[in-house]
Structures are given as C-alpha cells and as structure tokens.
Backbone as ProteinMPNN parsed JSONL, in Angstrom:
{"seq_chain_A": "HDFLAHVERTLLLVHVLDLEPLDRSDPVANYETVERELVRHDPRLAGLPRILALSKVDLVPAAAAESTREHWQARLGPEVPVIATSSATGVGLDRLAAELARRIPVQEPKAAPPPGGEAPAEELAEHRVFRPAASRAYRVERTGAGAFRVTGAGVERLVARYDLDNEDALAHLERRLKGIGLIRALEAEGFEPGDEVEIAGVAFELDPGA", "coords_chain_A": {"N_chain_A": [[0.809, -1.217, 0.0], [2.186, 1.145, 0.01], [2.492, 2.231, -2.486], [-0.096, 3.221, -3.0], [-0.239, 5.356, -1.268], [1.272, 7.264, -2.565], [-0.293, 7.692, -4.791], [-2.323, 9.263, -3.861], [-1.711, 11.909, -4.33], [-2.024, 12.364, -6.988], [-3.341, 13.734, -10.089], [-4.523, 12.581, -12.209], [-5.387, 9.411, -13.472], [-3.876, 6.744, -15.157], [-4.622, 3.818, -16.583], [-2.751, 1.086, -17.566], [-3.323, -1.484, -19.478], [-2.619, -4.748, -20.063], [-3.076, -6.535, -22.962], [-2.254, -9.071, -23.561], [-1.405, -10.731, -21.165], [1.494, -12.114, -19.608], [1.106, -14.076, -17.736], [-1.291, -15.05, -18.455], [-3.523, -14.076, -17.205], [-6.786, -12.639, -16.523], [-7.601, -9.77, -18.265], [-9.793, -8.092, -17.645], [-10.364, -8.768, -14.985], [-7.947, -7.975, -13.856], [-8.026, -5.199, -14.227], [-10.287, -4.559, -12.663], [-9.363, -5.325, -10.161], [-7.346, -3.431, -9.601], [-8.892, -1.056, -9.622], [-10.62, -1.577, -7.497], [-8.85, -1.673, -5.311], [-7.878, 0.935, -5.337], [-10.168, 2.531, -4.723], [-10.864, 1.449, -2.277], [-8.728, 2.264, -0.749], [-8.871, 5.088, -0.84], [-11.729, 6.793, -1.189], [-11.954, 9.144, -2.664], [-10.39, 8.822, -4.895], [-11.941, 7.563, -6.735], [-13.231, 9.504, -8.148], [-11.385, 10.718, -9.797], [-10.143, 11.799, -13.017], [-9.655, 9.528, -15.762], [-7.612, 7.528, -17.959], [-7.544, 4.886, -20.233], [-5.135, 2.763, -21.362], [-4.675, 0.399, -23.688], [-2.375, -2.042, -23.901], [0.287, -3.615, -25.88], [-0.964, -4.196, -28.313], [0.068, -4.999, -30.671], [0.371, -7.683, -30.581], [-1.957, -8.947, -31.088], [-4.542, -9.632, -33.56], [-5.438, -6.891, -35.724], [-8.186, -6.347, -36.042], [-9.278, -7.642, -33.832], [-8.08, -6.202, -31.783], [-9.235, -3.657, -32.144], [-11.912, -4.303, -31.719], [-11.808, -5.023, -29.037], [-11.045, -2.582, -27.937], [-13.321, -1.027, -28.526], [-15.187, -2.383, -26.975], [-14.256, -1.833, -24.368], [-14.499, 0.937, -24.405], [-17.264, 1.276, -24.568], [-17.903, 0.138, -22.141], [-16.707, 1.825, -20.228], [-17.545, 4.36, -20.879], [-17.955, 7.662, -22.463], [-16.36, 9.535, -21.156], [-13.938, 8.491, -20.481], [-11.075, 8.136, -22.163], [-10.179, 5.515, -24.329], [-7.437, 3.909, -25.455], [-5.7, 2.193, -27.905], [-2.522, 0.816, -27.742], [0.994, 0.342, -28.502], [4.166, -0.283, -27.431], [6.143, -1.402, -28.893], [5.642, -0.943, -31.626], [4.832, 1.662, -31.662], [2.248, 2.432, -32.067], [-0.568, 4.382, -31.298], [0.713, 5.896, -29.319], [1.189, 8.625, -29.726], [-1.397, 9.661, -29.584], [-2.017, 9.003, -26.962], [-0.154, 10.585, -25.577], [-1.118, 13.091, -26.318], [-3.658, 13.108, -25.104], [-2.894, 13.011, -22.434], [-1.57, 15.478, -22.195], [-3.714, 17.157, -22.652], [-5.432, 16.722, -20.528], [-4.12, 17.02, -18.098], [-3.817, 19.455, -15.672], [-2.266, 22.644, -16.172], [0.444, 23.715, -14.268], [1.976, 26.223, -12.237], [5.517, 26.654, -12.425], [7.64, 25.448, -9.844], [9.738, 27.112, -7.468], [13.288, 26.885, -7.753], [15.288, 24.654, -5.734], [17.352, 25.791, -2.985], [20.886, 26.505, -3.515], [22.865, 23.627, -3.218], [20.958, 22.45, -1.724], [18.052, 20.282, -1.317], [15.032, 19.459, -2.979], [11.893, 19.52, -1.247], [10.466, 16.442, -0.066], [7.807, 16.087, -0.815], [7.652, 17.417, -3.193], [8.931, 16.017, -5.11], [8.817, 14.224, -8.144], [6.711, 11.425, -8.73], [6.757, 8.246, -10.084], [5.263, 5.428, -10.469], [4.472, 1.959, -10.841], [1.703, -0.107, -10.562], [1.142, -3.42, -10.149], [-1.177, -6.007, -10.319], [-0.411, -8.623, -10.067], [2.525, -10.676, -9.872], [3.705, -11.152, -12.728], [5.968, -11.541, -14.211], [7.992, -13.253, -13.456], [11.085, -14.904, -13.575], [13.966, -17.02, -14.043], [17.449, -16.777, -14.314], [20.28, -18.48, -15.444], [23.737, -19.259, -15.768], [25.079, -21.455, -18.069], [27.398, -22.199, -19.238], [30.386, -21.175, -21.056], [29.534, -18.234, -22.541], [26.865, -19.031, -22.679], [23.493, -19.368, -21.669], [20.631, -20.112, -19.603], [17.172, -19.57, -19.39], [14.405, -19.708, -17.302], [10.906, -19.941, -16.598], [7.445, -19.624, -16.455], [5.973, -17.547, -17.726], [7.819, -16.169, -19.456], [8.562, -18.28, -21.049], [6.188, -18.883, -22.404], [5.972, -16.531, -23.825], [8.193, -16.637, -25.613], [7.43, -18.833, -27.098], [5.572, -17.826, -28.859], [6.828, -16.803, -31.045], [8.494, -17.078, -34.233], [11.589, -18.097, -34.326], [13.358, -18.37, -36.357], [12.871, -16.384, -38.041], [14.032, -13.241, -38.834], [12.859, -10.716, -38.334], [10.882, -11.384, -36.481], [12.497, -12.324, -34.418], [13.884, -9.994, -33.749], [11.765, -8.472, -32.791], [11.065, -10.031, -30.581], [13.379, -9.716, -29.044], [13.136, -7.038, -28.321], [10.881, -7.209, -26.697], [11.861, -8.849, -24.629], [13.775, -7.183, -23.589], [12.11, -5.19, -22.657], [10.82, -6.4, -20.477], [12.825, -6.58, -18.699], [14.589, -8.685, -18.911], [16.962, -8.758, -20.457], [18.633, -7.104, -18.988], [18.818, -8.641, -16.675], [20.169, -10.875, -17.677], [22.596, -9.672, -18.406], [23.567, -9.069, -15.908], [24.469, -11.517, -15.158], [26.642, -11.852, -16.702], [26.203, -11.912, -19.419], [26.814, -11.285, -22.901], [26.266, -9.497, -25.982], [25.304, -11.628, -28.64], [25.745, -13.993, -27.353], [24.587, -17.319, -26.484], [21.273, -18.159, -25.722], [19.008, -20.104, -23.925], [15.643, -20.874, -23.906], [12.74, -22.386, -22.839], [13.62, -24.817, -23.88], [14.57, -24.135, -26.351], [17.328, -22.982, -28.08], [19.034, -20.023, -28.923], [20.853, -17.371, -30.56], [21.29, -14.302, -28.987], [21.17, -10.989, -29.671], [20.726, -8.113, -28.771], [21.662, -5.585, -29.352], [22.089, -5.371, -32.016]], "CA_chain_A": [[0.0, 0.0, 0.0], [3.024, 2.327, -0.127], [2.161, 2.808, -3.796], [-1.351, 3.956, -2.933], [0.01, 6.621, -0.585], [1.748, 8.202, -3.58], [-1.395, 7.977, -5.715], [-3.192, 10.276, -3.269], [-1.358, 13.243, -4.819], [-2.138, 12.446, -8.443], [-4.479, 14.45, -10.657], [-5.034, 11.8, -13.33], [-4.994, 8.002, -13.423], [-3.753, 6.062, -16.443], [-4.539, 2.362, -16.509], [-2.08, 0.421, -18.683], [-3.899, -2.824, -19.397], [-1.95, -5.675, -20.978], [-4.025, -7.4, -23.667], [-1.696, -10.423, -23.601], [-0.59, -10.915, -19.963], [2.363, -13.285, -19.669], [0.57, -15.127, -16.87], [-2.607, -15.401, -18.999], [-4.593, -13.628, -16.324], [-7.908, -11.984, -17.196], [-7.433, -8.318, -18.229], [-10.919, -7.459, -16.952], [-10.149, -8.977, -13.551], [-6.811, -7.141, -13.457], [-8.525, -3.824, -14.146], [-11.185, -4.436, -11.517], [-8.553, -5.43, -8.948], [-6.714, -2.132, -9.369], [-9.939, -0.095, -9.266], [-11.121, -1.901, -6.162], [-7.835, -1.28, -4.334], [-7.824, 2.396, -5.305], [-11.323, 3.078, -4.011], [-10.781, 0.989, -0.891], [-7.727, 3.086, -0.063], [-9.345, 6.467, -0.719], [-12.888, 6.959, -2.076], [-11.769, 10.294, -3.546], [-9.74, 8.393, -6.13], [-12.964, 7.126, -7.693], [-13.663, 10.639, -8.942], [-10.32, 11.271, -10.633], [-10.218, 11.448, -14.445], [-8.904, 8.332, -16.107], [-7.341, 7.119, -19.336], [-7.211, 3.463, -20.322], [-4.24, 2.436, -22.474], [-4.593, -1.04, -23.951], [-1.005, -2.217, -24.389], [0.684, -4.812, -26.633], [-1.939, -4.517, -29.359], [0.781, -5.615, -31.796], [0.367, -9.139, -30.418], [-3.271, -9.489, -31.451], [-4.99, -9.111, -34.856], [-5.929, -5.516, -35.663], [-9.64, -6.343, -35.852], [-9.541, -8.032, -32.444], [-7.674, -5.082, -30.936], [-10.242, -2.606, -32.252], [-13.12, -4.798, -31.068], [-11.575, -4.919, -27.594], [-11.076, -1.16, -27.592], [-14.72, -0.597, -28.553], [-15.844, -2.981, -25.809], [-13.876, -1.075, -23.178], [-15.057, 2.28, -24.508], [-18.67, 1.172, -24.187], [-17.961, -0.217, -20.72], [-16.268, 2.927, -19.374], [-18.246, 5.582, -21.238], [-17.215, 8.64, -23.269], [-15.47, 10.381, -20.363], [-12.645, 7.812, -20.304], [-10.478, 7.748, -23.446], [-9.607, 4.169, -24.401], [-6.471, 4.033, -26.544], [-4.918, 0.991, -28.207], [-1.125, 1.236, -27.851], [2.067, -0.656, -28.586], [5.495, 0.311, -27.29], [7.012, -2.005, -29.908], [5.409, -0.334, -32.939], [4.519, 3.081, -31.509], [0.825, 2.684, -32.326], [-1.364, 4.985, -30.239], [1.465, 6.646, -28.313], [0.974, 10.057, -29.94], [-2.715, 10.02, -29.061], [-1.933, 8.93, -25.504], [0.549, 11.786, -25.126], [-2.014, 14.231, -26.509], [-4.693, 13.052, -24.066], [-2.255, 13.39, -21.173], [-1.337, 16.918, -22.219], [-5.005, 17.852, -22.62], [-6.178, 16.491, -19.295], [-3.368, 17.381, -16.899], [-3.82, 20.913, -15.512], [-0.963, 23.313, -16.198], [0.766, 24.274, -12.963], [3.111, 27.138, -12.229], [6.748, 25.979, -11.997], [8.059, 25.715, -8.474], [11.062, 27.718, -7.355], [14.377, 25.917, -7.639], [15.788, 24.535, -4.373], [18.561, 26.583, -2.755], [22.129, 25.808, -3.882], [23.315, 22.63, -2.255], [19.828, 21.878, -1.017], [17.225, 19.339, -2.042], [13.608, 19.776, -2.962], [11.139, 18.741, -0.258], [10.051, 15.13, -0.57], [6.489, 16.131, -1.437], [7.745, 18.044, -4.5], [9.603, 15.125, -6.038], [7.887, 13.493, -9.007], [6.583, 10.002, -8.436], [6.325, 7.431, -11.216], [5.215, 4.063, -9.967], [3.591, 1.046, -11.557], [1.049, -1.061, -9.677], [0.796, -4.64, -10.866], [-1.971, -6.864, -9.447], [0.23, -9.93, -9.895], [3.905, -10.735, -10.354], [3.575, -12.012, -13.899], [7.186, -11.542, -14.991], [9.02, -13.986, -12.73], [11.912, -15.824, -14.35], [15.259, -17.311, -13.438], [18.545, -16.789, -15.279], [21.469, -19.193, -14.981], [24.804, -19.438, -16.752], [25.293, -22.892, -18.255], [28.719, -22.412, -19.825], [30.965, -19.968, -21.635], [28.656, -17.629, -23.539], [25.607, -19.782, -22.774], [22.617, -19.097, -20.537], [19.303, -20.704, -19.645], [16.154, -18.781, -18.705], [13.204, -20.487, -17.021], [9.788, -19.168, -16.067], [6.286, -19.926, -17.297], [5.586, -16.413, -18.548], [8.773, -15.905, -20.538], [8.526, -19.428, -21.962], [5.025, -18.694, -23.276], [6.282, -15.423, -24.716], [9.092, -17.106, -26.665], [6.715, -19.797, -27.94], [4.741, -17.118, -29.832], [7.628, -16.251, -32.14], [9.298, -17.92, -35.115], [12.935, -17.598, -34.083], [14.114, -18.408, -37.611], [12.519, -15.159, -38.756], [14.818, -12.163, -38.242], [11.971, -9.676, -37.813], [10.255, -11.909, -35.264], [13.52, -12.377, -33.378], [14.133, -8.619, -33.32], [10.61, -8.084, -31.969], [11.19, -10.738, -29.312], [14.452, -9.087, -28.276], [12.582, -5.817, -27.719], [9.994, -7.617, -25.603], [12.69, -9.329, -23.524], [14.37, -5.994, -22.979], [11.054, -4.478, -21.958], [10.472, -7.038, -19.2], [14.005, -6.578, -17.837], [15.363, -9.922, -19.002], [18.305, -8.47, -20.955], [19.382, -6.584, -17.844], [19.099, -9.77, -15.782], [21.218, -11.664, -18.326], [23.85, -8.921, -18.307], [24.05, -9.199, -14.532], [25.119, -12.822, -15.053], [27.795, -11.876, -17.591], [25.806, -12.031, -20.821], [27.271, -10.32, -23.896], [25.548, -9.671, -27.25], [25.762, -12.749, -29.45], [25.777, -15.224, -26.56], [23.46, -18.226, -26.704], [20.285, -18.186, -24.646], [18.029, -21.184, -24.067], [14.364, -20.645, -23.238], [11.748, -23.414, -23.194], [14.266, -25.86, -24.665], [15.012, -23.6, -27.641], [18.537, -22.177, -27.939], [19.224, -19.073, -30.02], [21.764, -16.278, -30.266], [20.569, -13.084, -28.651], [22.037, -9.835, -29.931], [19.783, -6.993, -28.719], [22.248, -4.334, -29.824], [22.31, -5.409, -33.472]], "C_chain_A": [[0.848, 1.274, 0.0], [2.73, 3.029, -1.439], [0.927, 3.689, -3.702], [-1.185, 5.286, -2.21], [0.506, 7.678, -1.567], [0.621, 8.603, -4.526], [-2.29, 9.083, -5.179], [-2.931, 11.669, -3.839], [-1.588, 13.417, -6.316], [-3.389, 13.2, -8.875], [-5.165, 13.658, -11.762], [-4.523, 10.374, -13.198], [-4.957, 7.431, -14.835], [-3.626, 4.572, -16.176], [-3.804, 1.866, -17.75], [-2.45, -1.052, -18.586], [-3.303, -3.712, -20.481], [-2.988, -6.578, -21.639], [-3.559, -8.841, -23.727], [-0.812, -10.633, -22.377], [0.246, -12.19, -20.05], [1.822, -14.423, -18.813], [-0.828, -15.575, -17.302], [-3.751, -15.051, -18.049], [-5.635, -12.856, -17.131], [-7.731, -10.469, -17.125], [-8.563, -7.599, -17.497], [-10.743, -7.581, -15.442], [-8.995, -8.116, -13.049], [-7.241, -5.686, -13.283], [-9.376, -3.636, -12.892], [-10.429, -4.528, -10.198], [-7.924, -4.086, -8.602], [-7.754, -1.106, -8.929], [-10.44, -0.324, -7.842], [-10.138, -1.442, -5.083], [-7.748, 0.242, -4.221], [-8.953, 2.972, -4.458], [-11.316, 2.656, -2.547], [-9.803, 1.851, -0.097], [-8.229, 4.499, 0.177], [-10.506, 6.67, -1.69], [-12.758, 8.138, -3.031], [-11.187, 9.884, -4.893], [-10.748, 7.941, -7.183], [-13.391, 8.263, -8.608], [-12.598, 11.241, -9.837], [-10.53, 10.913, -12.101], [-9.288, 10.29, -14.75], [-8.668, 8.253, -17.61], [-7.019, 5.635, -19.286], [-6.366, 3.24, -21.571], [-4.164, 0.921, -22.598], [-3.242, -1.312, -24.595], [-0.819, -3.546, -25.12], [-0.337, -5.196, -27.704], [-1.264, -5.11, -30.591], [0.757, -7.133, -31.73], [-0.976, -9.772, -30.761], [-3.662, -8.936, -32.82], [-5.621, -7.731, -34.712], [-7.432, -5.455, -35.401], [-10.001, -6.689, -34.414], [-9.182, -6.9, -31.49], [-8.719, -3.974, -30.957], [-11.549, -3.03, -31.591], [-12.995, -4.688, -29.551], [-11.632, -3.465, -27.147], [-12.517, -0.649, -27.535], [-15.488, -1.145, -27.354], [-15.543, -2.173, -24.55], [-14.45, 0.339, -23.226], [-16.523, 2.283, -24.109], [-18.815, 0.909, -22.69], [-17.688, 0.994, -19.828], [-16.953, 4.247, -19.689], [-17.348, 6.604, -21.917], [-16.232, 9.491, -22.482], [-14.082, 9.768, -20.173], [-12.092, 7.443, -21.679], [-9.885, 6.342, -23.354], [-8.728, 4.129, -25.652], [-5.71, 2.728, -26.704], [-3.478, 1.409, -28.473], [-0.191, 0.042, -28.007], [3.399, 0.063, -28.451], [6.442, -0.223, -28.353], [6.873, -1.304, -31.254], [5.129, 1.161, -32.865], [3.067, 3.432, -31.748], [0.167, 3.303, -31.095], [-0.616, 5.868, -29.262], [1.291, 8.154, -28.48], [-0.376, 10.489, -29.374], [-2.713, 9.988, -27.534], [-1.253, 10.178, -24.952], [-0.346, 13.018, -25.238], [-3.102, 14.267, -25.44], [-4.12, 13.445, -22.709], [-2.069, 14.9, -21.105], [-2.643, 17.694, -22.079], [-5.659, 17.791, -21.252], [-5.435, 16.879, -18.022], [-3.337, 18.899, -16.778], [-2.401, 21.474, -15.545], [-0.736, 23.964, -14.846], [1.952, 25.214, -13.093], [4.356, 26.392, -11.776], [7.126, 26.389, -10.588], [9.452, 26.327, -8.484], [12.113, 26.639, -7.188], [14.838, 25.838, -6.198], [17.047, 25.359, -4.199], [19.801, 25.794, -3.133], [22.568, 24.848, -2.793], [22.19, 21.971, -1.505], [19.064, 20.914, -1.882], [15.777, 19.776, -1.961], [12.92, 18.958, -1.887], [10.61, 17.466, -0.878], [8.725, 15.206, -1.297], [6.53, 16.758, -2.822], [8.406, 17.149, -5.528], [8.576, 14.349, -6.843], [7.878, 12.025, -8.637], [6.065, 9.288, -9.666], [6.389, 5.983, -10.769], [4.246, 3.238, -10.801], [3.016, 0.063, -10.56], [0.635, -2.264, -10.491], [0.002, -5.54, -9.917], [-1.375, -8.227, -9.234], [1.633, -9.864, -10.446], [3.969, -11.697, -11.524], [4.872, -12.161, -14.672], [8.311, -12.287, -14.289], [9.763, -14.924, -13.671], [13.235, -15.999, -13.63], [16.302, -17.399, -14.541], [19.717, -17.545, -14.68], [22.469, -19.334, -16.122], [25.093, -20.928, -16.848], [26.652, -23.21, -18.852], [29.252, -21.111, -20.369], [30.053, -19.439, -22.735], [27.336, -18.333, -23.709], [24.794, -19.589, -21.496], [21.282, -19.811, -20.73], [18.363, -19.817, -18.833], [14.926, -19.656, -18.515], [12.147, -19.587, -16.383], [8.605, -19.311, -17.001], [5.937, -18.781, -18.235], [6.51, -16.18, -19.722], [8.806, -17.062, -21.526], [7.331, -19.331, -22.909], [5.276, -17.574, -24.28], [7.136, -15.887, -25.889], [8.358, -18.03, -27.629], [5.863, -19.116, -29.01], [5.509, -16.735, -31.1], [8.343, -17.336, -32.933], [10.729, -17.399, -35.051], [13.834, -17.716, -35.302], [13.848, -17.165, -38.461], [13.216, -13.976, -38.081], [13.939, -11.063, -37.651], [11.314, -10.12, -36.511], [11.254, -11.934, -34.116], [13.826, -10.976, -32.852], [13.002, -8.118, -32.431], [10.701, -8.746, -30.596], [12.26, -10.093, -28.445], [13.969, -7.802, -27.612], [11.668, -6.153, -26.548], [10.798, -8.07, -24.387], [13.374, -8.169, -22.814], [13.336, -5.26, -22.141], [10.681, -5.086, -20.622], [11.688, -7.182, -18.286], [14.895, -7.79, -17.952], [16.778, -9.674, -19.506], [19.18, -7.963, -19.814], [19.757, -7.709, -16.887], [20.19, -10.665, -16.36], [22.569, -10.973, -18.192], [24.437, -9.003, -16.907], [24.768, -10.523, -14.306], [26.308, -12.945, -16.006], [27.475, -11.998, -19.066], [26.413, -10.923, -21.671], [26.507, -10.561, -25.192], [26.165, -10.766, -28.107], [25.861, -14.051, -28.687], [24.511, -16.043, -26.82], [22.563, -18.26, -25.473], [19.29, -19.301, -24.936], [16.789, -20.854, -23.247], [13.381, -21.686, -23.74], [12.353, -24.47, -24.113], [14.754, -25.416, -26.025], [16.21, -22.689, -27.405], [18.697, -21.276, -29.16], [20.203, -17.994, -29.578], [20.959, -15.001, -30.054], [21.526, -11.91, -28.804], [21.186, -8.575, -29.954], [20.346, -5.683, -29.229], [22.399, -4.268, -31.316], [21.277, -4.569, -34.203]], "O_chain_A": [[0.296, 2.375, -0.009], [2.716, 4.258, -1.51], [0.903, 4.785, -4.263], [-1.904, 6.242, -2.499], [0.193, 8.859, -1.416], [0.589, 9.735, -5.008], [-2.949, 9.774, -5.956], [-3.823, 12.518, -3.834], [-1.37, 14.502, -6.854], [-4.365, 13.295, -8.13], [-6.258, 14.016, -12.202], [-3.362, 10.153, -12.852], [-5.894, 7.614, -15.613], [-2.632, 4.12, -15.607], [-4.195, 2.194, -18.87], [-1.952, -1.774, -17.722], [-3.467, -3.45, -21.673], [-3.702, -7.308, -20.951], [-4.371, -9.745, -23.923], [0.409, -10.708, -22.514], [-0.238, -13.224, -20.511], [2.045, -15.595, -19.117], [-1.473, -16.371, -16.62], [-4.817, -15.666, -18.093], [-5.392, -12.472, -18.275], [-7.711, -9.919, -16.024], [-8.323, -6.609, -16.806], [-10.948, -6.615, -14.707], [-9.055, -7.584, -11.94], [-6.866, -5.027, -12.313], [-9.202, -2.667, -12.153], [-10.807, -3.881, -9.222], [-7.962, -3.654, -7.45], [-7.529, -0.366, -7.971], [-10.654, 0.623, -7.085], [-10.546, -0.889, -4.061], [-7.564, 0.774, -3.126], [-8.717, 3.802, -3.58], [-11.719, 3.426, -1.676], [-10.023, 2.132, 1.081], [-8.043, 5.053, 1.26], [-10.288, 6.713, -2.9], [-13.379, 8.143, -4.094], [-11.457, 10.521, -5.912], [-10.448, 7.935, -8.377], [-13.861, 8.022, -9.719], [-12.879, 12.189, -10.571], [-11.044, 9.836, -12.404], [-8.27, 10.095, -14.085], [-9.409, 8.821, -18.412], [-6.302, 5.181, -18.395], [-6.812, 3.491, -22.69], [-3.646, 0.244, -21.709], [-2.987, -0.864, -25.712], [-1.63, -4.465, -25.005], [-0.549, -6.379, -27.971], [-1.937, -5.661, -31.462], [1.083, -7.802, -32.711], [-1.116, -10.994, -30.729], [-3.171, -7.877, -33.213], [-6.262, -7.435, -33.703], [-7.899, -4.614, -34.633], [-10.919, -6.103, -33.841], [-9.886, -6.66, -30.509], [-9.055, -3.414, -29.913], [-12.224, -2.209, -30.969], [-13.945, -4.311, -28.865], [-12.201, -3.153, -26.101], [-12.889, 0.073, -26.611], [-16.336, -0.458, -26.785], [-16.44, -1.865, -23.766], [-14.845, 0.881, -22.194], [-16.977, 3.181, -23.4], [-19.745, 1.404, -22.054], [-18.344, 1.178, -18.803], [-16.949, 5.159, -18.862], [-16.128, 6.443, -21.948], [-15.351, 10.113, -23.076], [-13.154, 10.457, -19.75], [-12.601, 6.513, -22.305], [-9.17, 6.026, -22.403], [-9.217, 4.296, -26.769], [-5.139, 2.216, -25.741], [-3.227, 2.257, -29.329], [-0.536, -1.097, -27.691], [3.726, 0.924, -29.268], [7.435, 0.426, -28.682], [7.866, -1.092, -31.949], [5.179, 1.854, -33.881], [2.685, 4.598, -31.647], [0.329, 2.805, -29.981], [-1.247, 6.537, -28.444], [1.248, 8.885, -27.491], [-0.489, 11.55, -28.76], [-3.329, 10.836, -26.888], [-1.719, 10.762, -23.974], [-0.335, 13.884, -24.363], [-3.432, 15.336, -24.926], [-4.778, 14.129, -21.926], [-2.37, 15.527, -20.089], [-2.677, 18.759, -21.463], [-6.367, 18.719, -20.861], [-6.058, 17.05, -16.974], [-2.871, 19.572, -17.698], [-1.464, 20.87, -15.022], [-1.601, 24.673, -14.332], [2.819, 25.03, -13.947], [4.286, 25.584, -10.85], [6.949, 27.542, -10.194], [10.243, 26.088, -9.396], [11.868, 25.608, -6.562], [14.793, 26.843, -5.488], [17.752, 25.608, -5.177], [19.794, 24.564, -3.086], [22.635, 25.199, -1.614], [22.416, 21.039, -0.733], [19.387, 20.739, -3.057], [15.355, 20.393, -0.983], [13.313, 17.82, -1.632], [10.337, 17.416, -2.078], [8.511, 14.492, -2.277], [5.555, 16.654, -3.567], [8.439, 17.491, -6.709], [7.582, 13.872, -6.297], [8.907, 11.455, -8.275], [5.044, 9.681, -10.232], [7.467, 5.392, -10.705], [3.311, 3.775, -11.394], [3.761, -0.542, -9.789], [-0.149, -2.136, -11.431], [0.466, -5.811, -8.81], [-1.78, -8.936, -8.313], [1.914, -9.1, -11.369], [4.245, -12.886, -11.36], [4.892, -12.842, -15.697], [9.48, -11.974, -14.511], [9.153, -15.644, -14.46], [13.581, -15.233, -12.731], [16.069, -18.019, -15.578], [20.109, -17.289, -13.541], [22.094, -19.505, -17.282], [25.325, -21.588, -15.835], [27.019, -24.38, -18.961], [28.648, -20.056, -20.172], [29.826, -20.113, -23.74], [26.731, -18.25, -24.778], [25.33, -19.639, -20.389], [20.857, -20.08, -21.854], [18.701, -19.371, -17.737], [14.456, -20.28, -19.467], [12.466, -18.602, -15.718], [8.745, -19.137, -18.212], [5.638, -19.008, -19.408], [6.056, -16.013, -20.854], [9.052, -16.854, -22.714], [7.448, -19.662, -24.089], [4.852, -17.65, -25.433], [6.835, -15.565, -27.038], [8.624, -18.019, -28.831], [5.469, -19.765, -29.979], [4.903, -16.382, -32.112], [8.744, -18.366, -32.391], [11.046, -16.374, -35.655], [14.958, -17.215, -35.289], [14.515, -16.931, -39.468], [13.013, -13.735, -36.891], [14.243, -10.536, -36.581], [11.201, -9.344, -35.561], [10.912, -11.608, -32.979], [14.007, -10.789, -31.649], [13.241, -7.427, -31.44], [10.449, -8.11, -29.573], [12.071, -9.94, -27.238], [14.344, -7.507, -26.477], [11.677, -5.463, -25.529], [10.466, -7.725, -23.253], [13.531, -8.176, -21.593], [13.639, -4.769, -21.054], [10.265, -4.365, -19.715], [11.61, -7.818, -17.235], [15.852, -7.933, -17.191], [17.713, -10.319, -19.032], [20.341, -8.356, -19.696], [20.866, -7.738, -16.352], [21.042, -11.161, -15.623], [23.574, -11.621, -17.898], [25.656, -9.006, -16.737], [25.575, -10.65, -13.385], [26.914, -14.012, -16.11], [28.38, -12.171, -19.882], [26.519, -9.776, -21.236], [26.135, -11.698, -25.485], [27.382, -10.828, -28.281], [26.041, -15.109, -29.29], [23.506, -15.527, -27.31], [23.033, -18.374, -24.341], [18.791, -19.427, -26.055], [16.874, -20.589, -22.048], [13.211, -21.846, -24.948], [11.683, -24.964, -25.021], [15.296, -26.222, -26.782], [16.128, -21.737, -26.628], [18.516, -21.717, -30.295], [20.366, -17.733, -28.386], [20.069, -14.668, -30.837], [22.564, -11.85, -28.145], [20.941, -8.015, -31.022], [19.586, -4.757, -29.512], [22.792, -3.232, -31.853], [21.307, -4.484, -35.431]]}, "name": "protein", "num_of_chains": 1, "seq": "HDFLAHVERTLLLVHVLDLEPLDRSDPVANYETVERELVRHDPRLAGLPRILALSKVDLVPAAAAESTREHWQARLGPEVPVIATSSATGVGLDRLAAELARRIPVQEPKAAPPPGGEAPAEELAEHRVFRPAASRAYRVERTGAGAFRVTGAGVERLVARYDLDNEDALAHLERRLKGIGLIRALEAEGFEPGDEVEIAGVAFELDPGA"}
C-alpha cells in the first residue's frame, strides 16, 4: 500500500492494461482489482479522471484489438479515453501523449531549491507502476561460456509465440525481452551480445544491440 500513498497526490490516473498478460490472467479482472484497491484506499480516487491504455496490441490481430477497444469504450463511457497502444510499434502513443497533455492541468513551476539543497520530498515526481500480480518472474542461470538458460512460465510462453528463424520476429522478441528486464538480468550474469540463450528448450543467439 506504499504505492497507494503516492497515488493520493495524483491528478489523473492512467490504466495500462496488458491485452496479452504473460501469466494469462484476465485483463478485466486485473482492471477491476486495481480499481477496487484504489477506491478501498481512498474513495476520492474514484472521482479522478482516467485514461485506459490497452497495451501490446501488436500481439493481437488488428480487428480483435479494435473490437476490444470498442468494448472497453462502451464499458467505461465517453469520459474515459480508451487508446490501443504498442510500445514495440509506436501505435497509439501520440494520441496517448495528446490526451495526457489535454487532461493534466498546467501548474506554475516551483522555485528551484537553494544551492546545495534538495527539494522537499512532497515536490519530487513520483512514477510508480502497480501490478496486481507478479507475472514476470523468471530465473537466469549461466550454463557455460557464452551460454545461458532462462526459465519461467511467462517468458517461456512469450518465446513460444515467435518464429525464431525469422529475423523480424527475433528482433521483436528481443525488444519484448528488454522491456520485461530480461536483458538486464542476463547482463548481470555476464551475458554479452551474441551469446546463446536457451528458453523453453530452444537455444538461439541473442544480440539486442544489433
């Protein structure tokens, strides 16, 4: 509930709802869990303006993504913008940025802290993510020189979606792995670009910098 204490100061809530959760959880249930926790913590939060960003729409057919967006728009009403987005392709990000700029009140800039001093804690920006479940658990182990194995149900399902013989698919997968922090975890174990990584029994060279 430390996260919720920070939310008390916000002026706008943005739900980022994963259309393809790695743990295959129900997006509707995930949304309702967050809403329930917010209102339980502070009923005032129920009245804050909201934006719903449907993420990872690149992983579902375009028609299905639009159908899902329309469903959520009807569910939440015209006051809540529902935007289909993808960090991988950039779809919807310009509209999301525009909605944020339109809905966040302009505030006068605060005076700079005195030289050598620090801004009061309440003036520091807070950017936190609340996840209803730990869906990105995985384990990284070094199996030899330039070789690593990654285990975890979520990441194994993610890899299974891609044709690793296809360069475009592999590049997309590398971006996804970077996005969930796996590249950083591999680097902590000594990984270097071009090393071999095994996930779900499939070994492939991973070169995220290429």
